[in-house]
Short mmCIF file of C-alpha atoms and ligand atoms in Angstrom, two decimals:
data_model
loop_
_atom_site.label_atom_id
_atom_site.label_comp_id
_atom_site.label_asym_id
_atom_site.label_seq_id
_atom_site.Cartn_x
_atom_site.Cartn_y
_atom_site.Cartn_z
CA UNK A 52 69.65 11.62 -53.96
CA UNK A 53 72.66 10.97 -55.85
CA UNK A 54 75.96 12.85 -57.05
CA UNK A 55 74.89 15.94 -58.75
CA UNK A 56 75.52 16.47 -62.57
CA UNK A 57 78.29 19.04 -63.35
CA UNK A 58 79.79 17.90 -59.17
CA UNK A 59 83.53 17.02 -59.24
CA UNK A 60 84.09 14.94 -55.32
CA UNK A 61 87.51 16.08 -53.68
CA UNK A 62 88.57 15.51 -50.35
CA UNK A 63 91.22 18.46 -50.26
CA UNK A 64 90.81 21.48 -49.26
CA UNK A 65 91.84 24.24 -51.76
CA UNK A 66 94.17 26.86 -50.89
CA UNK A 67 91.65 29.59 -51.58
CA UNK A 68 87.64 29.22 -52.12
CA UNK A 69 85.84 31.81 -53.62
CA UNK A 70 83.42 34.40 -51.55
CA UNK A 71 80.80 32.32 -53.16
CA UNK A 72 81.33 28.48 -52.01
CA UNK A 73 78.75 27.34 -50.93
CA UNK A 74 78.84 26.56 -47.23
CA UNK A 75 76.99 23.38 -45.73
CA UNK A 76 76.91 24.14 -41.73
CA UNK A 77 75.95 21.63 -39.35
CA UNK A 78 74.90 22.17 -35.76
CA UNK A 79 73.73 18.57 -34.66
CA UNK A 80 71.42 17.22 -37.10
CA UNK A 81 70.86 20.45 -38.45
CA UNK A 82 72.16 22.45 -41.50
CA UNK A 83 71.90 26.40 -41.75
CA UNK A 84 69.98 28.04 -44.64
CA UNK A 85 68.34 31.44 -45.45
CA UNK A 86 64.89 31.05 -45.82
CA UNK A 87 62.94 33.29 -48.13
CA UNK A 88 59.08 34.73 -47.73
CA UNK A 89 57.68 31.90 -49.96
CA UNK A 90 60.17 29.02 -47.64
CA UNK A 91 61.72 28.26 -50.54
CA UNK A 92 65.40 27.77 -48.62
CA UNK A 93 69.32 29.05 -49.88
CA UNK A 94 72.57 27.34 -48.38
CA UNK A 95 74.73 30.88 -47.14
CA UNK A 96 78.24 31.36 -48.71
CA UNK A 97 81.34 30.56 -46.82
CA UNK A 98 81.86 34.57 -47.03
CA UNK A 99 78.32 35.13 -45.39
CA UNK A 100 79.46 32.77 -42.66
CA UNK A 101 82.34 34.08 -42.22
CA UNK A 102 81.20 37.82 -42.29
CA UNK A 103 78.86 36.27 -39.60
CA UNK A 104 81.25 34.85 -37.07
CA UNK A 105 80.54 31.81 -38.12
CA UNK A 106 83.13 29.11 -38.10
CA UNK A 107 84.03 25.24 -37.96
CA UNK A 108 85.96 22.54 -39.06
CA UNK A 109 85.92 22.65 -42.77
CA UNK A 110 85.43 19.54 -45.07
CA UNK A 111 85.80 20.05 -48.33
CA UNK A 112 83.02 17.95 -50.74
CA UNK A 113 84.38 19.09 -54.19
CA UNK A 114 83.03 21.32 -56.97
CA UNK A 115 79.67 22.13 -58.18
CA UNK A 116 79.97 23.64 -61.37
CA UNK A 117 83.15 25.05 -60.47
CA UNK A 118 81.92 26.72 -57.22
CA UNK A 119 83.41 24.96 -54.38
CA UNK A 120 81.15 23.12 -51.58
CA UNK A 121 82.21 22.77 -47.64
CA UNK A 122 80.94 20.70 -45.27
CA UNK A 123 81.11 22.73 -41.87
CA UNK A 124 81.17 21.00 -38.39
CA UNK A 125 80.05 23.99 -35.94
CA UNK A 126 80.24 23.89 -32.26
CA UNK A 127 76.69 22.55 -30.24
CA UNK A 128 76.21 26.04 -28.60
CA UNK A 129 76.31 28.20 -32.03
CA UNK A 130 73.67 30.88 -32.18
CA UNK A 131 71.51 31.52 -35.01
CA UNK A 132 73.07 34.25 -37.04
CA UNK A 133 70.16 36.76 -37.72
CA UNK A 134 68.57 36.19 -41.56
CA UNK A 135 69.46 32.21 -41.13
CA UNK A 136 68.07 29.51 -39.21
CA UNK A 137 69.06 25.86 -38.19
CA UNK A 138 66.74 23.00 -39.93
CA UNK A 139 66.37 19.40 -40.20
CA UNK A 140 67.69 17.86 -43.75
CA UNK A 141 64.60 16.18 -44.12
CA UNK A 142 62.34 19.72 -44.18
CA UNK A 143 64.19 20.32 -47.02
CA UNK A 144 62.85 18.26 -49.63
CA UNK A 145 61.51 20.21 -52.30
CA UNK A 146 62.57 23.54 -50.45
CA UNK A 147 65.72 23.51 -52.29
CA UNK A 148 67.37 22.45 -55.65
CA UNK A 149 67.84 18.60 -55.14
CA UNK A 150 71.68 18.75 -56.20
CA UNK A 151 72.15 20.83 -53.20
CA UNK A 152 70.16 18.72 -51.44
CA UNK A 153 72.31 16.13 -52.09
CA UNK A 154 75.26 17.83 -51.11
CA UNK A 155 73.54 18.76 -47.90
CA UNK A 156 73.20 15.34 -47.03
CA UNK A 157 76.52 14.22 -48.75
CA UNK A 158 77.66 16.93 -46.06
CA UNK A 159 75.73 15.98 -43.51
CA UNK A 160 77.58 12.50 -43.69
CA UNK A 161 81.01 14.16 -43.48
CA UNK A 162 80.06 15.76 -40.31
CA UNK A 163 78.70 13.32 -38.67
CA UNK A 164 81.63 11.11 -39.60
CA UNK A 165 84.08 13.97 -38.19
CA UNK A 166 82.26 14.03 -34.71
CA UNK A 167 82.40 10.32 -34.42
CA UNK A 168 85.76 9.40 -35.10
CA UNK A 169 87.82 12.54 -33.27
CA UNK A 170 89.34 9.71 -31.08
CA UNK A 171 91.10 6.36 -32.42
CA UNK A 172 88.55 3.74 -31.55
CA UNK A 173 91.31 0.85 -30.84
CA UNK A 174 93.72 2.97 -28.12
CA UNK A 175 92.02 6.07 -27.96
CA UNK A 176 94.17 8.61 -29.38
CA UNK A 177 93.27 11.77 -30.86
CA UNK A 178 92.99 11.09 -34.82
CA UNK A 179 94.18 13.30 -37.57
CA UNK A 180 92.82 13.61 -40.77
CA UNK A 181 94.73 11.98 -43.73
CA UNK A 182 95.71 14.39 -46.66
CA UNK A 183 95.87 11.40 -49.27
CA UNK A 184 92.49 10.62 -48.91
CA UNK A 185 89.29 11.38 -46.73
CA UNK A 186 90.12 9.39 -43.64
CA UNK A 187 91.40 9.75 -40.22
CA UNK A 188 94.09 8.25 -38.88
CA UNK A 189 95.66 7.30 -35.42
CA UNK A 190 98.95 8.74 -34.71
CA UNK A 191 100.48 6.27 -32.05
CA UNK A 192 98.78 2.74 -33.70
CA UNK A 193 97.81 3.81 -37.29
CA UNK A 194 94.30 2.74 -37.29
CA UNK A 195 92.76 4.26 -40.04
CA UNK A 196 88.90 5.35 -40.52
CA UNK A 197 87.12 6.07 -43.54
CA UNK A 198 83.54 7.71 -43.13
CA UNK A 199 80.81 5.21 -42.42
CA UNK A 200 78.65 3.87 -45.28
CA UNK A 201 76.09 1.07 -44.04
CA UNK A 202 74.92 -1.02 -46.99
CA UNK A 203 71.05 -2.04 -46.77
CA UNK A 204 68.89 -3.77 -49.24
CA UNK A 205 65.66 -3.25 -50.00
CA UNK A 206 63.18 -6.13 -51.59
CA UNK A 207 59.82 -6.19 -53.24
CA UNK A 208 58.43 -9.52 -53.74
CA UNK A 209 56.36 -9.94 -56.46
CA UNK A 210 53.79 -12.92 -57.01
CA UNK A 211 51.79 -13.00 -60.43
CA UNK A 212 50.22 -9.48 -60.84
CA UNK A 213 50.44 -8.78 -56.77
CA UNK A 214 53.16 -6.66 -54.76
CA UNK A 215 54.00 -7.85 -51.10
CA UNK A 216 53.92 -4.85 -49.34
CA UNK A 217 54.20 -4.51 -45.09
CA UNK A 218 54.22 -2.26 -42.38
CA UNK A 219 56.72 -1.43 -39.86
CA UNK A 220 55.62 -0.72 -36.78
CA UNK A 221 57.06 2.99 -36.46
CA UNK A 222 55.46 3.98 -40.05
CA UNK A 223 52.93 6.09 -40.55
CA UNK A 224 49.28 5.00 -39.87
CA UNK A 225 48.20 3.09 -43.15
CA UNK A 226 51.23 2.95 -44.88
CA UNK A 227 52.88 0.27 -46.30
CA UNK A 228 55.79 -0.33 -47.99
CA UNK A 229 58.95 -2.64 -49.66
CA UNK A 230 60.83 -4.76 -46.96
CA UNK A 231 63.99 -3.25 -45.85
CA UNK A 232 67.38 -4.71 -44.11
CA UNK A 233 70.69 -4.10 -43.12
CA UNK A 234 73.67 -6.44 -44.85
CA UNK A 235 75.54 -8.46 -42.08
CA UNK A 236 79.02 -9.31 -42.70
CA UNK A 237 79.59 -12.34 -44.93
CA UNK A 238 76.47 -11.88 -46.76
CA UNK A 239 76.25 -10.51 -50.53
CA UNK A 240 73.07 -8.06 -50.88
CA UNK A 241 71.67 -11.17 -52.66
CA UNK A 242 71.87 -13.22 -49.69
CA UNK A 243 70.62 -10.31 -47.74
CA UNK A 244 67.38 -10.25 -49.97
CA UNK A 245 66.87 -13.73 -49.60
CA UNK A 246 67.51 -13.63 -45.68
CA UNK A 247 65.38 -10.75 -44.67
CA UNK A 248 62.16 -11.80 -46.85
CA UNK A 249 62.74 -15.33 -44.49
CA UNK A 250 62.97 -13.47 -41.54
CA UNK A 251 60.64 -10.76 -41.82
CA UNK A 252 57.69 -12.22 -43.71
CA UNK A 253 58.71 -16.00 -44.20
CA UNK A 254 58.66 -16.42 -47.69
CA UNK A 255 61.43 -17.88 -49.81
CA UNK A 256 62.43 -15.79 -53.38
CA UNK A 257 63.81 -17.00 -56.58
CA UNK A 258 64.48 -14.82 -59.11
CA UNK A 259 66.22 -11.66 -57.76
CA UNK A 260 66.91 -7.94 -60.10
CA UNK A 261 68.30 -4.97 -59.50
CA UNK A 262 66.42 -1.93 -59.81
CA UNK A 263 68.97 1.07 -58.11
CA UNK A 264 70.41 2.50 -55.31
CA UNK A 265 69.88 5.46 -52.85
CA UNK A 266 72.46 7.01 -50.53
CA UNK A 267 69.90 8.14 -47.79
CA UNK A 268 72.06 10.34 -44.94
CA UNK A 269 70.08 9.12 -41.89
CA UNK A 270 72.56 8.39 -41.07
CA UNK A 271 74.72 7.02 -43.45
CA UNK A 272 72.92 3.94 -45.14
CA UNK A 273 73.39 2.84 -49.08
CA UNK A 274 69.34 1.67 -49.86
CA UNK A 275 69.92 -0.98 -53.01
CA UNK A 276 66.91 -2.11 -54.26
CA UNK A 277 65.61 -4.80 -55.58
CA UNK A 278 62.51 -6.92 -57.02
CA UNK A 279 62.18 -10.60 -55.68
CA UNK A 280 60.19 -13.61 -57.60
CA UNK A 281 58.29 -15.24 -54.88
CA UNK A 282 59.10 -19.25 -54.89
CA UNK A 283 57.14 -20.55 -51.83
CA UNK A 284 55.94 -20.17 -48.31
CA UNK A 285 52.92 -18.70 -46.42
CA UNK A 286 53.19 -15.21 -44.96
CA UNK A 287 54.01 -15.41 -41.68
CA UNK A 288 55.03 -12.21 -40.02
CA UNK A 289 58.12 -11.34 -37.24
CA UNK A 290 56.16 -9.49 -34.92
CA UNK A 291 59.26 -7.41 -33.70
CA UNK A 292 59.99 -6.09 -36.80
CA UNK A 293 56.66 -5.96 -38.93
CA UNK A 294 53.07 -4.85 -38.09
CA UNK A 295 51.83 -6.64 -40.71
CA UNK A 296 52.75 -7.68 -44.44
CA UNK A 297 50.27 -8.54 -47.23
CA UNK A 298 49.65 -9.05 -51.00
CA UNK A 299 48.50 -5.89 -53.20
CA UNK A 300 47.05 -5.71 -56.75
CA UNK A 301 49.38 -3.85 -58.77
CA UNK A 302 46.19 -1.89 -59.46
CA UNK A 303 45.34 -1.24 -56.16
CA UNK A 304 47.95 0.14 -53.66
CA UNK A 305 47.95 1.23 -50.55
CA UNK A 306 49.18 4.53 -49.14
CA UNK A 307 52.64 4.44 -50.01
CA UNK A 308 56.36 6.56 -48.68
CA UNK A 309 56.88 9.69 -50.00
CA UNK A 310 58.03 10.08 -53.84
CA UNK A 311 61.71 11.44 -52.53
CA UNK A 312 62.56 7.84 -51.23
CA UNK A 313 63.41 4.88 -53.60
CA UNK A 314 60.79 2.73 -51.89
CA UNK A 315 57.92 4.83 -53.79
CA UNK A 316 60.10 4.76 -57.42
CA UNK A 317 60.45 0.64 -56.71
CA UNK A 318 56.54 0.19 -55.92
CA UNK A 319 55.58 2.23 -58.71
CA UNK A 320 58.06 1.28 -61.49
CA UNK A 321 57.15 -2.54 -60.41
CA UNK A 322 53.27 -2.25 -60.47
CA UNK A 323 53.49 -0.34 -63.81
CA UNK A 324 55.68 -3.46 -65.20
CA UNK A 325 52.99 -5.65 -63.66
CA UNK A 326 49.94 -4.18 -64.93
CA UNK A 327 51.32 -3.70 -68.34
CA UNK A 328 52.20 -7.57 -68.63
ZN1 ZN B 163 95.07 4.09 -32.13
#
């Protein structure tokens, strides 16, 4: 997940898009595709929409490869148009090419941002969208409201050769993975790092390194990752958070997320570095 190659962001809306934009259309949670035989999956045209009775509030996302991409905002009680169906982002990893993935959830984002903020959250009034930029605006007290991006770090603490790895409660049985936080106001993502590992798993870090950063659309959170030098403590566990946290061999890992998110690239890129040294 991350801005396609050849993708040019703009917020406004051309005069004319071509019969073959590509057309990302939200009903809830869940975007509209054409599914062929072998469920590989196709995002429809704005013209296939359209020649569907399809229709929403448009957000434009930019250009992909010239071909322009809109975010579509449809009504709760749409019907499936026949050859199309409704599904959940997250079915379609690997089902489609992962730029268009990534617009799909860059879309998803706009959508969800366009529900949420259809009324001023200080007095109440209706908003209108900004043509400067992509925000909305309040009409009577000028409040303005750019979509929601949530900042979260993510931290793998390394000791010699091992990898602290835990388990939150709602993950799957047996696997583990990096420790995982929001930012609170006031902190840096450093501080962050160095607040969660205390709170989650009671360990202090010292040296801490950037490895990279995921947008991840569920709902709108920024994952930026990091490795952490352990510097003291015993493990000792928040219960409301964590199952349980301990200390793998780089050699010997547990069951690990799925390769999409950047949890698995952090695990394996660090236990590679580890073994190697
Ligand atoms: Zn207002």
């Amino acid at each position: 997940m991350h801005t396609p190659d050849g993708f040019t962001p703009s917020h406004a809306l051309p005069t004319a898009l071509g019969d073959d934009a590509f057309a990302f259309a939200f009903r809830g949670d869940r975007v509209l595709t054409v599914a062929a035989a072998d469920d590989t999956h196709a995002f429809p045209s704005l013209a296939a929409l359209t020649h569907a009775g399809i229709a929403g509030v448009p957000h434009f996302l930019g250009l992909l490869g010239g071909v322009g991409c809109v975010a579509l905002n449809l009504a709760d009680d749409v019907a499936e148009p026949t050859g199309m169906r409704f599904v959940g982002l997250r079915t379609l990893f690997f089902k489609v090419p992962e730029p268009l993935l990534a617009l799909a959830a860059r879309a998803f984002q706009v959508v969800d941002w366009d529900r949420t903020h259809r009324y001023c959250g200080r007095c109440g009034t209706p908003t209108r969208d900004r043509a400067a930029e992509r925000a909305k605006e309040c009409p009577a007290c000028g409040l303005v409201a750019y979509p929601r991006v949530s900042p979260a770090m993510m931290a793998l603490v390394t000791r010699g050769h091992d990898l602290l790895l835990a388990r939150a409660h709602r993950f799957a049985p047996g696997m583990y993975s990096a420790l995982a936080g929001f930012v609170e106001p006031g902190e840096t993502i450093e501080d962050c790092v160095r607040r969660e590992v205390r709170e989650e798993v009671g360990v202090e870090v010292g040296q801490i390194t950037y490895f990279a950063s995921q947008p991840w659309a569920f709902p709108h959170s920024l994952m930026i990752a990091y490795t952490a030098e352990y510097a003291g403590g015993d493990l000792k566990v928040d219960d409301a958070e964590i199952a349980e946290a301990r200390w793998f061999p780089a050699d010997a890992l547990p069951h690990l997320p799925p390769s999409v998110s950047i949890a698995r690239r952090l695990i394996e890129a660090t236990a590679a570095r580890l073994r190697g040294n």
